[in-house]
Amino acid sequence: MPATARRTDGVTSPALAPPPPGLPAAPRVDLVLLGVAVASVSFSAPLIAATAAPALAIAFWRNAMAVGVLSPVVLLKHRAALRGIGRRPLLLAVAAGALLALHFGLWLPSLRMTSVASSTALCTTTPIWTTILLRMRGHRPPRMVWAGTLLAVVGVVILTGVDMTLSPRALAGDALALGGGIAAAGYVLLGAEVRRTVSTTAYTYVCYSTTALILLVTCLVAGADLGGYSATTWLQLAALTAAAQLLGHSLLNRVVSTLGPSVTSTAILLETPGAALIAALWLGQQPPTAAYPALAVILAGLALVVRASRSA
């Protein structure tokens, strides 16, 4: 007879079968979701490049539109989860939203001040800062995590070339991109902490709302035009919201609680070759020769981080 487990109501039911060797079922599913998230955020750079709107306005609208889509879902189905957020998780979610606003507010303008290669390479140093911040919090990441993180960043450098110049404007753009990468590390770490006790939908709603509000104030202060766009631009903003924000960032928020901040932040490095391949298929831009070996190097680094995280 199959083994049975007694429930609290006194009724017996078949016991769950032991999980297969390797990754448990949930993290294995989360690895698939992580792949979907990375593919979705890879649409970000091509869409931003094609959108005729100020950088800060693009950052605001992608978050504001996401909040607009989530609002009826939260109000109808997740009000209890939203009301049940404790004071500490709520403050951390707001802080994560502020860091996400800082990430967008620094990185998007940098794309128009320095080369895309330099901006991308510096902004995607996120896993290095994530690992350093974890170490400062008392965690001791295995050496393989450090090795995999550095290897993945090397893959991005191979792809982008990091063509930094000495012009004041380019150096300022490089500094903004580096700041965007550091802010993203804090966003990932805070999200991992909040997601320990808060649902994905509730956390995402608070986070995106905070981000949109901060970016709205920033746009008003900076004088960035928030309207008067063509129909094509609005469609591009909607596509950016659906792909990069609702599907990409929201799935990252979903998996960070199980896969951990090191794996999640390292996987985001795949956005760079992913964007290059999407630009080749969609915009007809030939990917650089280094795209495929760089992708292999990044995947090798990610594999090391995943293996080290599973062992830990």
Coordinates of C-alpha atoms in Angstrom, one line a residue, residues 83-234:
R83 CA -2.8 44.7 3.8
G84 CA -0.9 41.9 5.5
I85 CA 2.6 43.3 4.7
G86 CA 4.4 44.0 7.9
R87 CA 6.0 47.3 8.6
R88 CA 9.6 46.1 8.1
P89 CA 8.9 44.3 4.7
L90 CA 6.9 47.3 3.6
L91 CA 9.8 49.7 4.3
L92 CA 12.2 47.3 2.6
A93 CA 9.9 47.1 -0.5
V94 CA 9.7 50.9 -0.6
A95 CA 13.5 51.0 -0.4
A96 CA 13.8 48.5 -3.2
G97 CA 11.5 50.6 -5.3
A98 CA 13.7 53.7 -4.6
L99 CA 16.8 51.7 -5.6
L100 CA 15.1 50.5 -8.8
A101 CA 14.2 54.2 -9.6
L102 CA 17.9 55.1 -9.0
H103 CA 19.0 52.2 -11.3
F104 CA 16.7 53.4 -14.2
G105 CA 17.4 57.1 -13.5
L106 CA 21.2 56.5 -13.8
W107 CA 21.5 53.9 -16.5
L108 CA 19.0 55.1 -19.1
P109 CA 20.6 58.6 -19.3
S110 CA 24.0 57.1 -19.4
L111 CA 23.2 55.4 -22.7
R112 CA 23.1 58.8 -24.4
M113 CA 26.2 60.1 -22.7
T114 CA 28.7 57.3 -23.3
S115 CA 28.9 54.4 -25.7
V116 CA 26.4 51.7 -25.3
A117 CA 29.2 49.2 -24.9
S118 CA 30.7 51.0 -21.9
S119 CA 27.3 51.7 -20.3
T120 CA 26.2 48.1 -20.7
A121 CA 29.5 46.6 -19.3
L122 CA 29.6 49.0 -16.3
C123 CA 25.9 48.6 -15.5
T124 CA 26.1 44.8 -15.6
T125 CA 28.7 44.7 -12.9
T126 CA 25.7 44.1 -10.6
P127 CA 26.6 40.5 -9.6
I128 CA 30.0 41.7 -8.3
W129 CA 28.4 44.3 -6.1
T130 CA 25.8 41.7 -5.0
T131 CA 28.5 39.4 -3.9
I132 CA 30.4 42.1 -2.1
L133 CA 27.2 43.3 -0.3
L134 CA 26.4 39.8 0.7
R135 CA 30.0 39.5 2.2
M136 CA 29.5 42.8 4.0
R137 CA 26.3 41.4 5.6
G138 CA 28.2 38.5 7.0
H139 CA 27.6 35.9 4.3
R140 CA 30.6 34.0 3.0
P141 CA 29.9 33.2 -0.7
P142 CA 31.9 30.1 -1.8
R143 CA 34.9 30.8 -3.9
M144 CA 33.1 29.3 -6.9
V145 CA 30.5 32.0 -6.7
W146 CA 33.3 34.6 -6.9
A147 CA 34.9 32.8 -9.8
G148 CA 31.6 32.3 -11.7
T149 CA 30.7 36.0 -11.2
L150 CA 34.0 37.3 -12.5
L151 CA 33.9 34.9 -15.4
A152 CA 30.4 36.0 -16.4
V153 CA 31.5 39.7 -16.2
V154 CA 34.5 38.8 -18.4
G155 CA 32.0 37.5 -20.9
V156 CA 30.2 40.9 -21.0
V157 CA 33.6 42.6 -21.4
I158 CA 34.4 40.3 -24.4
L159 CA 31.1 41.2 -26.0
T160 CA 31.1 45.0 -25.4
G161 CA 34.8 45.8 -25.6
V162 CA 34.4 48.5 -23.0
D163 CA 35.5 51.3 -25.2
M164 CA 35.8 54.0 -22.5
T165 CA 37.1 57.4 -23.6
L166 CA 38.5 60.4 -21.6
S167 CA 35.9 63.0 -22.6
P168 CA 34.2 64.5 -19.6
R169 CA 30.7 63.6 -20.9
A170 CA 31.7 60.0 -21.6
L171 CA 33.3 59.7 -18.1
A172 CA 30.1 61.1 -16.5
G173 CA 28.1 58.6 -18.4
D174 CA 30.4 55.8 -17.3
A175 CA 30.0 56.9 -13.7
L176 CA 26.2 56.9 -14.1
A177 CA 26.2 53.4 -15.5
L178 CA 28.4 52.1 -12.7
G179 CA 26.0 53.7 -10.2
G180 CA 23.1 52.0 -11.9
G181 CA 24.8 48.6 -11.5
I182 CA 25.4 49.2 -7.8
A183 CA 21.8 50.4 -7.3
A184 CA 20.5 47.2 -9.1
A185 CA 22.5 45.1 -6.6
G186 CA 20.8 46.7 -3.7
Y187 CA 17.4 46.2 -5.4
V188 CA 18.0 42.5 -5.9
L189 CA 19.2 42.0 -2.3
L190 CA 16.3 43.9 -0.8
G191 CA 13.8 42.0 -3.1
A192 CA 15.2 38.7 -2.0
E193 CA 14.7 39.7 1.7
V194 CA 11.1 41.0 1.2
R195 CA 10.1 37.9 -0.9
R196 CA 10.9 35.7 2.1
T197 CA 7.5 36.7 3.6
V198 CA 5.7 38.7 1.0
S199 CA 4.0 37.4 -2.2
T200 CA 5.4 38.4 -5.6
T201 CA 2.3 40.4 -6.6
A202 CA 2.2 42.4 -3.4
Y203 CA 5.9 43.1 -3.4
T204 CA 6.0 44.0 -7.1
Y205 CA 3.1 46.4 -6.7
V206 CA 4.6 48.3 -3.8
C207 CA 8.0 48.4 -5.5
Y208 CA 6.8 49.6 -8.9
S209 CA 4.5 52.2 -7.3
T210 CA 7.4 53.6 -5.4
T211 CA 9.6 53.6 -8.5
A212 CA 7.0 55.3 -10.6
L213 CA 6.3 58.0 -8.0
I214 CA 10.0 58.8 -7.6
L215 CA 10.6 58.9 -11.4
L216 CA 7.5 61.1 -11.8
V217 CA 8.9 63.7 -9.4
T218 CA 12.3 63.4 -11.1
C219 CA 10.8 64.0 -14.6
L220 CA 8.9 67.1 -13.3
V221 CA 12.0 68.5 -11.7
A222 CA 14.2 67.8 -14.8
G223 CA 11.5 69.1 -17.2
A224 CA 11.3 65.8 -19.1
D225 CA 8.3 65.7 -21.5
L226 CA 5.8 63.1 -20.4
G227 CA 3.5 63.4 -23.3
G228 CA 3.0 64.5 -26.9
Y229 CA 4.4 61.3 -28.3
S230 CA 3.4 59.6 -31.5
A231 CA 1.2 56.5 -31.6
T232 CA 4.2 54.4 -32.4
T233 CA 6.1 55.7 -29.4
W234 CA 3.2 54.8 -27.1

